[in-house]
Amino acid sequence: MTRLFTSTVGKKFVMAVTGAALFLFVVGHMVGNLQFFLGAEALNRYGHFLQSNVELLWTARIGLLVMVALHVWSASALARANRAARPVQYANWKPNSASYASRTMVMSGLIIMAFIIFHLLHYTVKVPAVNLTGKDFNTMTETLTGDSTRHDIYEMMVLGFSQPLVSGFYILAVGLLCLHLSHGVSAMFQSLGLKNHNYGPYLDRAAKLIAIVLFLGYIAIPVAVLLTKCGGCCP
Amino acid sequence: MKITLKVWRQKNANSPGWFKTYQSPALNENMSFLEMLDVVNEELANRGEEPIAFDHDCREGICGTCSCVINGKPHGPHKGIATCQTYMRSFRDGDTIVVEPFRAKAFPIIKDLVVDRKAFDRIQHAGGFISVRTGSAPDANAIPVPKENADLAMDAAQCIGCGACVAACKNASAMLFVAAKVSHLGLLPQGQPERYKRVKAMVTQMDEEGFGACTVTGSCEAVCPKEISLDFIARMNRDYGVSLLKGEPKKIAGGGAA
Ligand code: SF4
Ligand code: FES
């Protein structure tokens, strides 16, 4: 069983399973985010619901961190071995039908990781220095009936995404994430041995379609924020 | 026709190599690529220069000895054929053709375009066989084999062990070759008893030889002269997963002879 962590095929299993878990999170996160369009009440209630159960929240967070760690570990171990396997490069090289996404998984992965760190600092830890608005997202709360307050996520998102630089990085990173997934979502079936000529072509197409849907779903919010903001100044 | 040949020249594994450019003499366009190299070599020999070393044997696409990366693609521009089945009519008069050896750590260069592919033999020795005598060809239907398995096994058995899959892969991964060998035996009844032991042993040897891992780019399938399908890699991964779940066999005390 140690072969799971020592052999190339075993590490691919680790990468595929953790990738699948992270993919499911990405889908769930998008669906949750889209409640933005239902208005402040729905979004803030949802955010409050997620944050109020500390035990579950941290279980999910630690679970996700473990998945990321294993995904990154397997990727870097394999990438190192893959690089070592061809010490002398070709002078004349053609990709021979390898797709752009499949050739750039490491690069897209690294940029996505940088983005995730930024994203966590931005909206989860809410470090004021990285949001470029000069305001502290921690202080954005709304008061409910009685004395209880809850975090005003809606306000935070509008303000956060109205920064064009932040939104730009977000859109770029989501684009790369979807490029990553357009290959990864079907490749993980291949790595786990769950692909053949019957449904393999459908998996390939589904992966690309899912990537596009995710891309549109994710960029909808920053685009909407930027457009409304812009609508205020230009006719 | 005449072409310009830019070829990798390297004296041996330990000395550095470089590209050298040669003008070919007049060629017949119906010559094979290897015959073109023969003609160029003849001229080199006449001039007292060292001929270009390249691998070849059957020259009809069945032995897997010929190699070379021709203009960035192992086995030349066409799909489903080997270098020896590539003809000069596939190129245009006056073309420059770049010829490189297969490049992988596990395939050290012996000389010029010749690389050492013994790593493949060692993978085969690790498990690409059936240990017991399978006898002569069995009577028809004496051992039932589903038609689709027979077909798939035949597809996998087409692999000629040329190593183009390794050469084309950006990770120099040998998965397509190993998958073909694992599947070809694993799909047939005679291969069942050692099916899971085999996949484990062959993957272990593959890793030891220093080949990379699969990132499912599909270049191997695209250049394979026998068009071995990527599906076999999924099949191998599946068998490997089952072999991990099975684990090592239970130890038996006394070895059956108390
Ligand atoms: S799988 Fe194809 S490319 Fe690879 S060794 Fe076999 S025949 Fe050659
Ligand atoms: S020389 Fe035998 S396959 Fe090309």
mmCIF file with all atom_site columns, N, CA and C in Angstrom, chain B residues 19-72:
data_model
loop_
_atom_site.group_PDB
_atom_site.id
_atom_site.type_symbol
_atom_site.label_atom_id
_atom_site.label_alt_id
_atom_site.label_comp_id
_atom_site.label_asym_id
_atom_site.label_entity_id
_atom_site.label_seq_id
_atom_site.pdbx_PDB_ins_code
_atom_site.Cartn_x
_atom_site.Cartn_y
_atom_site.Cartn_z
_atom_site.occupancy
_atom_site.B_iso_or_equiv
_atom_site.pdbx_formal_charge
_atom_site.auth_seq_id
_atom_site.auth_comp_id
_atom_site.auth_asym_id
_atom_site.auth_atom_id
_atom_site.pdbx_PDB_model_num
ATOM 1   N N  . PHE B 1 19 ? 24.194 19.475 -33.880 1.00 0.00 ? 19 PHE B N  1
ATOM 2   C CA . PHE B 1 19 ? 23.569 19.259 -35.179 1.00 0.00 ? 19 PHE B CA 1
ATOM 3   C C  . PHE B 1 19 ? 24.582 19.512 -36.278 1.00 0.00 ? 19 PHE B C  1
ATOM 4   N N  . LYS B 1 20 ? 24.528 18.651 -37.300 1.00 0.00 ? 20 LYS B N  1
ATOM 5   C CA . LYS B 1 20 ? 25.360 18.888 -38.463 1.00 0.00 ? 20 LYS B CA 1
ATOM 6   C C  . LYS B 1 20 ? 24.453 18.895 -39.689 1.00 0.00 ? 20 LYS B C  1
ATOM 7   N N  . THR B 1 21 ? 24.743 19.798 -40.608 1.00 0.00 ? 21 THR B N  1
ATOM 8   C CA . THR B 1 21 ? 23.882 19.925 -41.778 1.00 0.00 ? 21 THR B CA 1
ATOM 9   C C  . THR B 1 21 ? 24.546 19.301 -42.999 1.00 0.00 ? 21 THR B C  1
ATOM 10  N N  . TYR B 1 22 ? 23.773 18.492 -43.716 1.00 0.00 ? 22 TYR B N  1
ATOM 11  C CA . TYR B 1 22 ? 24.286 17.846 -44.934 1.00 0.00 ? 22 TYR B CA 1
ATOM 12  C C  . TYR B 1 22 ? 23.337 18.128 -46.086 1.00 0.00 ? 22 TYR B C  1
ATOM 13  N N  . GLN B 1 23 ? 23.900 18.286 -47.273 1.00 0.00 ? 23 GLN B N  1
ATOM 14  C CA . GLN B 1 23 ? 23.078 18.365 -48.479 1.00 0.00 ? 23 GLN B CA 1
ATOM 15  C C  . GLN B 1 23 ? 22.972 16.953 -49.032 1.00 0.00 ? 23 GLN B C  1
ATOM 16  N N  . SER B 1 24 ? 21.771 16.520 -49.303 1.00 0.00 ? 24 SER B N  1
ATOM 17  C CA . SER B 1 24 ? 21.646 15.159 -49.833 1.00 0.00 ? 24 SER B CA 1
ATOM 18  C C  . SER B 1 24 ? 22.006 15.165 -51.319 1.00 0.00 ? 24 SER B C  1
ATOM 19  N N  . PRO B 1 25 ? 22.473 14.028 -51.827 1.00 0.00 ? 25 PRO B N  1
ATOM 20  C CA . PRO B 1 25 ? 22.584 13.911 -53.284 1.00 0.00 ? 25 PRO B CA 1
ATOM 21  C C  . PRO B 1 25 ? 21.172 13.792 -53.869 1.00 0.00 ? 25 PRO B C  1
ATOM 22  N N  . ALA B 1 26 ? 21.051 13.681 -55.164 1.00 0.00 ? 26 ALA B N  1
ATOM 23  C CA . ALA B 1 26 ? 19.730 13.541 -55.787 1.00 0.00 ? 26 ALA B CA 1
ATOM 24  C C  . ALA B 1 26 ? 19.055 12.273 -55.255 1.00 0.00 ? 26 ALA B C  1
ATOM 25  N N  . LEU B 1 27 ? 17.789 12.416 -54.871 1.00 0.00 ? 27 LEU B N  1
ATOM 26  C CA . LEU B 1 27 ? 17.073 11.286 -54.270 1.00 0.00 ? 27 LEU B CA 1
ATOM 27  C C  . LEU B 1 27 ? 15.862 10.935 -55.121 1.00 0.00 ? 27 LEU B C  1
ATOM 28  N N  . ASN B 1 28 ? 15.504 9.663  -55.077 1.00 0.00 ? 28 ASN B N  1
ATOM 29  C CA . ASN B 1 28 ? 14.244 9.241  -55.679 1.00 0.00 ? 28 ASN B CA 1
ATOM 30  C C  . ASN B 1 28 ? 13.155 9.436  -54.625 1.00 0.00 ? 28 ASN B C  1
ATOM 31  N N  . GLU B 1 29 ? 12.056 10.031 -55.029 1.00 0.00 ? 29 GLU B N  1
ATOM 32  C CA . GLU B 1 29 ? 11.055 10.349 -54.001 1.00 0.00 ? 29 GLU B CA 1
ATOM 33  C C  . GLU B 1 29 ? 10.359 9.093  -53.472 1.00 0.00 ? 29 GLU B C  1
ATOM 34  N N  . ASN B 1 30 ? 10.532 7.982  -54.128 1.00 0.00 ? 30 ASN B N  1
ATOM 35  C CA . ASN B 1 30 ? 9.943  6.746  -53.617 1.00 0.00 ? 30 ASN B CA 1
ATOM 36  C C  . ASN B 1 30 ? 10.902 5.947  -52.744 1.00 0.00 ? 30 ASN B C  1
ATOM 37  N N  . MET B 1 31 ? 12.010 6.567  -52.416 1.00 0.00 ? 31 MET B N  1
ATOM 38  C CA . MET B 1 31 ? 12.914 5.945  -51.437 1.00 0.00 ? 31 MET B CA 1
ATOM 39  C C  . MET B 1 31 ? 12.286 6.051  -50.056 1.00 0.00 ? 31 MET B C  1
ATOM 40  N N  . SER B 1 32 ? 12.590 5.086  -49.193 1.00 0.00 ? 32 SER B N  1
ATOM 41  C CA . SER B 1 32 ? 12.144 5.238  -47.813 1.00 0.00 ? 32 SER B CA 1
ATOM 42  C C  . SER B 1 32 ? 13.089 6.204  -47.108 1.00 0.00 ? 32 SER B C  1
ATOM 43  N N  . PHE B 1 33 ? 12.657 6.679  -45.963 1.00 0.00 ? 33 PHE B N  1
ATOM 44  C CA . PHE B 1 33 ? 13.477 7.615  -45.194 1.00 0.00 ? 33 PHE B CA 1
ATOM 45  C C  . PHE B 1 33 ? 14.826 6.976  -44.850 1.00 0.00 ? 33 PHE B C  1
ATOM 46  N N  . LEU B 1 34 ? 14.795 5.701  -44.516 1.00 0.00 ? 34 LEU B N  1
ATOM 47  C CA . LEU B 1 34 ? 16.041 5.031  -44.141 1.00 0.00 ? 34 LEU B CA 1
ATOM 48  C C  . LEU B 1 34 ? 16.955 4.845  -45.355 1.00 0.00 ? 34 LEU B C  1
ATOM 49  N N  . GLU B 1 35 ? 16.343 4.605  -46.517 1.00 0.00 ? 35 GLU B N  1
ATOM 50  C CA . GLU B 1 35 ? 17.166 4.504  -47.735 1.00 0.00 ? 35 GLU B CA 1
ATOM 51  C C  . GLU B 1 35 ? 17.834 5.835  -48.038 1.00 0.00 ? 35 GLU B C  1
ATOM 52  N N  . MET B 1 36 ? 17.113 6.915  -47.756 1.00 0.00 ? 36 MET B N  1
ATOM 53  C CA . MET B 1 36 ? 17.713 8.230  -47.931 1.00 0.00 ? 36 MET B CA 1
ATOM 54  C C  . MET B 1 36 ? 18.950 8.355  -47.038 1.00 0.00 ? 36 MET B C  1
ATOM 55  N N  . LEU B 1 37 ? 18.808 7.892  -45.780 1.00 0.00 ? 37 LEU B N  1
ATOM 56  C CA . LEU B 1 37 ? 19.972 7.954  -44.879 1.00 0.00 ? 37 LEU B CA 1
ATOM 57  C C  . LEU B 1 37 ? 21.101 7.077  -45.413 1.00 0.00 ? 37 LEU B C  1
ATOM 58  N N  . ASP B 1 38 ? 20.747 5.921  -45.988 1.00 0.00 ? 38 ASP B N  1
ATOM 59  C CA . ASP B 1 38 ? 21.768 5.050  -46.584 1.00 0.00 ? 38 ASP B CA 1
ATOM 60  C C  . ASP B 1 38 ? 22.543 5.783  -47.677 1.00 0.00 ? 38 ASP B C  1
ATOM 61  N N  . VAL B 1 39 ? 21.784 6.491  -48.522 1.00 0.00 ? 39 VAL B N  1
ATOM 62  C CA . VAL B 1 39 ? 22.421 7.175  -49.645 1.00 0.00 ? 39 VAL B CA 1
ATOM 63  C C  . VAL B 1 39 ? 23.340 8.289  -49.139 1.00 0.00 ? 39 VAL B C  1
ATOM 64  N N  . VAL B 1 40 ? 22.840 9.034  -48.165 1.00 0.00 ? 40 VAL B N  1
ATOM 65  C CA . VAL B 1 40 ? 23.665 10.107 -47.587 1.00 0.00 ? 40 VAL B CA 1
ATOM 66  C C  . VAL B 1 40 ? 24.919 9.504  -46.952 1.00 0.00 ? 40 VAL B C  1
ATOM 67  N N  . ASN B 1 41 ? 24.731 8.391  -46.262 1.00 0.00 ? 41 ASN B N  1
ATOM 68  C CA . ASN B 1 41 ? 25.871 7.739  -45.609 1.00 0.00 ? 41 ASN B CA 1
ATOM 69  C C  . ASN B 1 41 ? 26.904 7.246  -46.615 1.00 0.00 ? 41 ASN B C  1
ATOM 70  N N  . GLU B 1 42 ? 26.420 6.743  -47.744 1.00 0.00 ? 42 GLU B N  1
ATOM 71  C CA . GLU B 1 42 ? 27.337 6.239  -48.759 1.00 0.00 ? 42 GLU B CA 1
ATOM 72  C C  . GLU B 1 42 ? 28.267 7.366  -49.205 1.00 0.00 ? 42 GLU B C  1
ATOM 73  N N  . GLU B 1 43 ? 27.631 8.528  -49.400 1.00 0.00 ? 43 GLU B N  1
ATOM 74  C CA . GLU B 1 43 ? 28.434 9.681  -49.800 1.00 0.00 ? 43 GLU B CA 1
ATOM 75  C C  . GLU B 1 43 ? 29.434 10.069 -48.722 1.00 0.00 ? 43 GLU B C  1
ATOM 76  N N  . LEU B 1 44 ? 28.962 10.053 -47.490 1.00 0.00 ? 44 LEU B N  1
ATOM 77  C CA . LEU B 1 44 ? 29.858 10.387 -46.382 1.00 0.00 ? 44 LEU B CA 1
ATOM 78  C C  . LEU B 1 44 ? 31.029 9.418  -46.343 1.00 0.00 ? 44 LEU B C  1
ATOM 79  N N  . ALA B 1 45 ? 30.722 8.124  -46.503 1.00 0.00 ? 45 ALA B N  1
ATOM 80  C CA . ALA B 1 45 ? 31.773 7.117  -46.462 1.00 0.00 ? 45 ALA B CA 1
ATOM 81  C C  . ALA B 1 45 ? 32.770 7.338  -47.590 1.00 0.00 ? 45 ALA B C  1
ATOM 82  N N  . ASN B 1 46 ? 32.241 7.684  -48.774 1.00 0.00 ? 46 ASN B N  1
ATOM 83  C CA . ASN B 1 46 ? 33.131 7.943  -49.908 1.00 0.00 ? 46 ASN B CA 1
ATOM 84  C C  . ASN B 1 46 ? 34.062 9.116  -49.645 1.00 0.00 ? 46 ASN B C  1
ATOM 85  N N  . ARG B 1 47 ? 33.536 10.080 -48.891 1.00 0.00 ? 47 ARG B N  1
ATOM 86  C CA . ARG B 1 47 ? 34.372 11.248 -48.573 1.00 0.00 ? 47 ARG B CA 1
ATOM 87  C C  . ARG B 1 47 ? 35.284 10.984 -47.388 1.00 0.00 ? 47 ARG B C  1
ATOM 88  N N  . GLY B 1 48 ? 35.177 9.768  -46.826 1.00 0.00 ? 48 GLY B N  1
ATOM 89  C CA . GLY B 1 48 ? 36.007 9.426  -45.679 1.00 0.00 ? 48 GLY B CA 1
ATOM 90  C C  . GLY B 1 48 ? 35.471 9.948  -44.363 1.00 0.00 ? 48 GLY B C  1
ATOM 91  N N  . GLU B 1 49 ? 34.205 10.381 -44.365 1.00 0.00 ? 49 GLU B N  1
ATOM 92  C CA . GLU B 1 49 ? 33.609 10.851 -43.106 1.00 0.00 ? 49 GLU B CA 1
ATOM 93  C C  . GLU B 1 49 ? 32.858 9.720  -42.422 1.00 0.00 ? 49 GLU B C  1
ATOM 94  N N  . GLU B 1 50 ? 32.623 9.908  -41.143 1.00 0.00 ? 50 GLU B N  1
ATOM 95  C CA . GLU B 1 50 ? 31.908 8.908  -40.359 1.00 0.00 ? 50 GLU B CA 1
ATOM 96  C C  . GLU B 1 50 ? 30.420 8.914  -40.752 1.00 0.00 ? 50 GLU B C  1
ATOM 97  N N  . PRO B 1 51 ? 29.884 7.777  -41.189 1.00 0.00 ? 51 PRO B N  1
ATOM 98  C CA . PRO B 1 51 ? 28.456 7.744  -41.539 1.00 0.00 ? 51 PRO B CA 1
ATOM 99  C C  . PRO B 1 51 ? 27.564 7.997  -40.309 1.00 0.00 ? 51 PRO B C  1
ATOM 100 N N  . ILE B 1 52 ? 26.334 8.405  -40.582 1.00 0.00 ? 52 ILE B N  1
ATOM 101 C CA . ILE B 1 52 ? 25.374 8.656  -39.499 1.00 0.00 ? 52 ILE B CA 1
ATOM 102 C C  . ILE B 1 52 ? 24.867 7.317  -38.984 1.00 0.00 ? 52 ILE B C  1
ATOM 103 N N  . ALA B 1 53 ? 25.020 7.098  -37.692 1.00 0.00 ? 53 ALA B N  1
ATOM 104 C CA . ALA B 1 53 ? 24.536 5.832  -37.121 1.00 0.00 ? 53 ALA B CA 1
ATOM 105 C C  . ALA B 1 53 ? 23.046 5.943  -36.834 1.00 0.00 ? 53 ALA B C  1
ATOM 106 N N  . PHE B 1 54 ? 22.275 4.982  -37.331 1.00 0.00 ? 54 PHE B N  1
ATOM 107 C CA . PHE B 1 54 ? 20.838 4.952  -37.015 1.00 0.00 ? 54 PHE B CA 1
ATOM 108 C C  . PHE B 1 54 ? 20.387 3.511  -36.863 1.00 0.00 ? 54 PHE B C  1
ATOM 109 N N  . ASP B 1 55 ? 19.319 3.306  -36.147 1.00 0.00 ? 55 ASP B N  1
ATOM 110 C CA . ASP B 1 55 ? 18.810 1.963  -35.865 1.00 0.00 ? 55 ASP B CA 1
ATOM 111 C C  . ASP B 1 55 ? 17.838 1.515  -36.941 1.00 0.00 ? 55 ASP B C  1
ATOM 112 N N  . HIS B 1 56 ? 17.919 0.283  -37.345 1.00 0.00 ? 56 HIS B N  1
ATOM 113 C CA . HIS B 1 56 ? 16.956 -0.247 -38.309 1.00 0.00 ? 56 HIS B CA 1
ATOM 114 C C  . HIS B 1 56 ? 17.099 -1.754 -38.317 1.00 0.00 ? 56 HIS B C  1
ATOM 115 N N  . ASP B 1 57 ? 16.057 -2.438 -38.725 1.00 0.00 ? 57 ASP B N  1
ATOM 116 C CA . ASP B 1 57 ? 16.172 -3.879 -38.875 1.00 0.00 ? 57 ASP B CA 1
ATOM 117 C C  . ASP B 1 57 ? 15.206 -4.369 -39.944 1.00 0.00 ? 57 ASP B C  1
ATOM 118 N N  . CYS B 1 58 ? 13.924 -4.568 -39.585 1.00 0.00 ? 58 CYS B N  1
ATOM 119 C CA . CYS B 1 58 ? 13.020 -5.190 -40.550 1.00 0.00 ? 58 CYS B CA 1
ATOM 120 C C  . CYS B 1 58 ? 12.700 -4.280 -41.735 1.00 0.00 ? 58 CYS B C  1
ATOM 121 N N  . ARG B 1 59 ? 12.675 -3.010 -41.513 1.00 0.00 ? 59 ARG B N  1
ATOM 122 C CA . ARG B 1 59 ? 12.300 -2.006 -42.512 1.00 0.00 ? 59 ARG B CA 1
ATOM 123 C C  . ARG B 1 59 ? 10.916 -2.246 -43.093 1.00 0.00 ? 59 ARG B C  1
ATOM 124 N N  . GLU B 1 60 ? 10.062 -2.862 -42.299 1.00 0.00 ? 60 GLU B N  1
ATOM 125 C CA . GLU B 1 60 ? 8.672  -3.001 -42.752 1.00 0.00 ? 60 GLU B CA 1
ATOM 126 C C  . GLU B 1 60 ? 7.686  -2.789 -41.605 1.00 0.00 ? 60 GLU B C  1
ATOM 127 N N  . GLY B 1 61 ? 8.143  -2.081 -40.589 1.00 0.00 ? 61 GLY B N  1
ATOM 128 C CA . GLY B 1 61 ? 7.209  -1.653 -39.559 1.00 0.00 ? 61 GLY B CA 1
ATOM 129 C C  . GLY B 1 61 ? 6.787  -2.709 -38.570 1.00 0.00 ? 61 GLY B C  1
ATOM 130 N N  . ILE B 1 62 ? 7.569  -3.776 -38.404 1.00 0.00 ? 62 ILE B N  1
ATOM 131 C CA . ILE B 1 62 ? 7.118  -4.797 -37.460 1.00 0.00 ? 62 ILE B CA 1
ATOM 132 C C  . ILE B 1 62 ? 8.098  -5.081 -36.325 1.00 0.00 ? 62 ILE B C  1
ATOM 133 N N  . CYS B 1 63 ? 9.319  -4.542 -36.404 1.00 0.00 ? 63 CYS B N  1
ATOM 134 C CA . CYS B 1 63 ? 10.275 -4.940 -35.366 1.00 0.00 ? 63 CYS B CA 1
ATOM 135 C C  . CYS B 1 63 ? 10.447 -3.883 -34.290 1.00 0.00 ? 63 CYS B C  1
ATOM 136 N N  . GLY B 1 64 ? 10.178 -2.639 -34.610 1.00 0.00 ? 64 GLY B N  1
ATOM 137 C CA . GLY B 1 64 ? 10.311 -1.586 -33.601 1.00 0.00 ? 64 GLY B CA 1
ATOM 138 C C  . GLY B 1 64 ? 11.732 -1.105 -33.398 1.00 0.00 ? 64 GLY B C  1
ATOM 139 N N  . THR B 1 65 ? 12.619 -1.426 -34.325 1.00 0.00 ? 65 THR B N  1
ATOM 140 C CA . THR B 1 65 ? 14.018 -1.022 -34.147 1.00 0.00 ? 65 THR B CA 1
ATOM 141 C C  . THR B 1 65 ? 14.276 0.408  -34.615 1.00 0.00 ? 65 THR B C  1
ATOM 142 N N  . CYS B 1 66 ? 13.649 0.798  -35.711 1.00 0.00 ? 66 CYS B N  1
ATOM 143 C CA . CYS B 1 66 ? 13.916 2.153  -36.200 1.00 0.00 ? 66 CYS B CA 1
ATOM 144 C C  . CYS B 1 66 ? 13.348 3.168  -35.221 1.00 0.00 ? 66 CYS B C  1
ATOM 145 N N  . SER B 1 67 ? 13.947 4.332  -35.206 1.00 0.00 ? 67 SER B N  1
ATOM 146 C CA . SER B 1 67 ? 13.499 5.319  -34.215 1.00 0.00 ? 67 SER B CA 1
ATOM 147 C C  . SER B 1 67 ? 13.541 6.701  -34.863 1.00 0.00 ? 67 SER B C  1
ATOM 148 N N  . CYS B 1 68 ? 14.218 7.651  -34.266 1.00 0.00 ? 68 CYS B N  1
ATOM 149 C CA . CYS B 1 68 ? 14.398 9.018  -34.778 1.00 0.00 ? 68 CYS B CA 1
ATOM 150 C C  . CYS B 1 68 ? 13.166 9.899  -34.585 1.00 0.00 ? 68 CYS B C  1
ATOM 151 N N  . VAL B 1 69 ? 13.452 11.130 -34.213 1.00 0.00 ? 69 VAL B N  1
ATOM 152 C CA . VAL B 1 69 ? 12.418 12.155 -34.195 1.00 0.00 ? 69 VAL B CA 1
ATOM 153 C C  . VAL B 1 69 ? 12.636 12.998 -35.445 1.00 0.00 ? 69 VAL B C  1
ATOM 154 N N  . ILE B 1 70 ? 11.664 12.964 -36.340 1.00 0.00 ? 70 ILE B N  1
ATOM 155 C CA . ILE B 1 70 ? 11.801 13.639 -37.633 1.00 0.00 ? 70 ILE B CA 1
ATOM 156 C C  . ILE B 1 70 ? 10.927 14.893 -37.626 1.00 0.00 ? 70 ILE B C  1
ATOM 157 N N  . ASN B 1 71 ? 11.538 16.033 -37.748 1.00 0.00 ? 71 ASN B N  1
ATOM 158 C CA . ASN B 1 71 ? 10.814 17.309 -37.685 1.00 0.00 ? 71 ASN B CA 1
ATOM 159 C C  . ASN B 1 71 ? 9.871  17.383 -36.476 1.00 0.00 ? 71 ASN B C  1
ATOM 160 N N  . GLY B 1 72 ? 10.373 17.001 -35.338 1.00 0.00 ? 72 GLY B N  1
ATOM 161 C CA . GLY B 1 72 ? 9.601  17.158 -34.101 1.00 0.00 ? 72 GLY B CA 1
ATOM 162 C C  . GLY B 1 72 ? 8.616  16.050 -33.809 1.00 0.00 ? 72 GLY B C  1
#
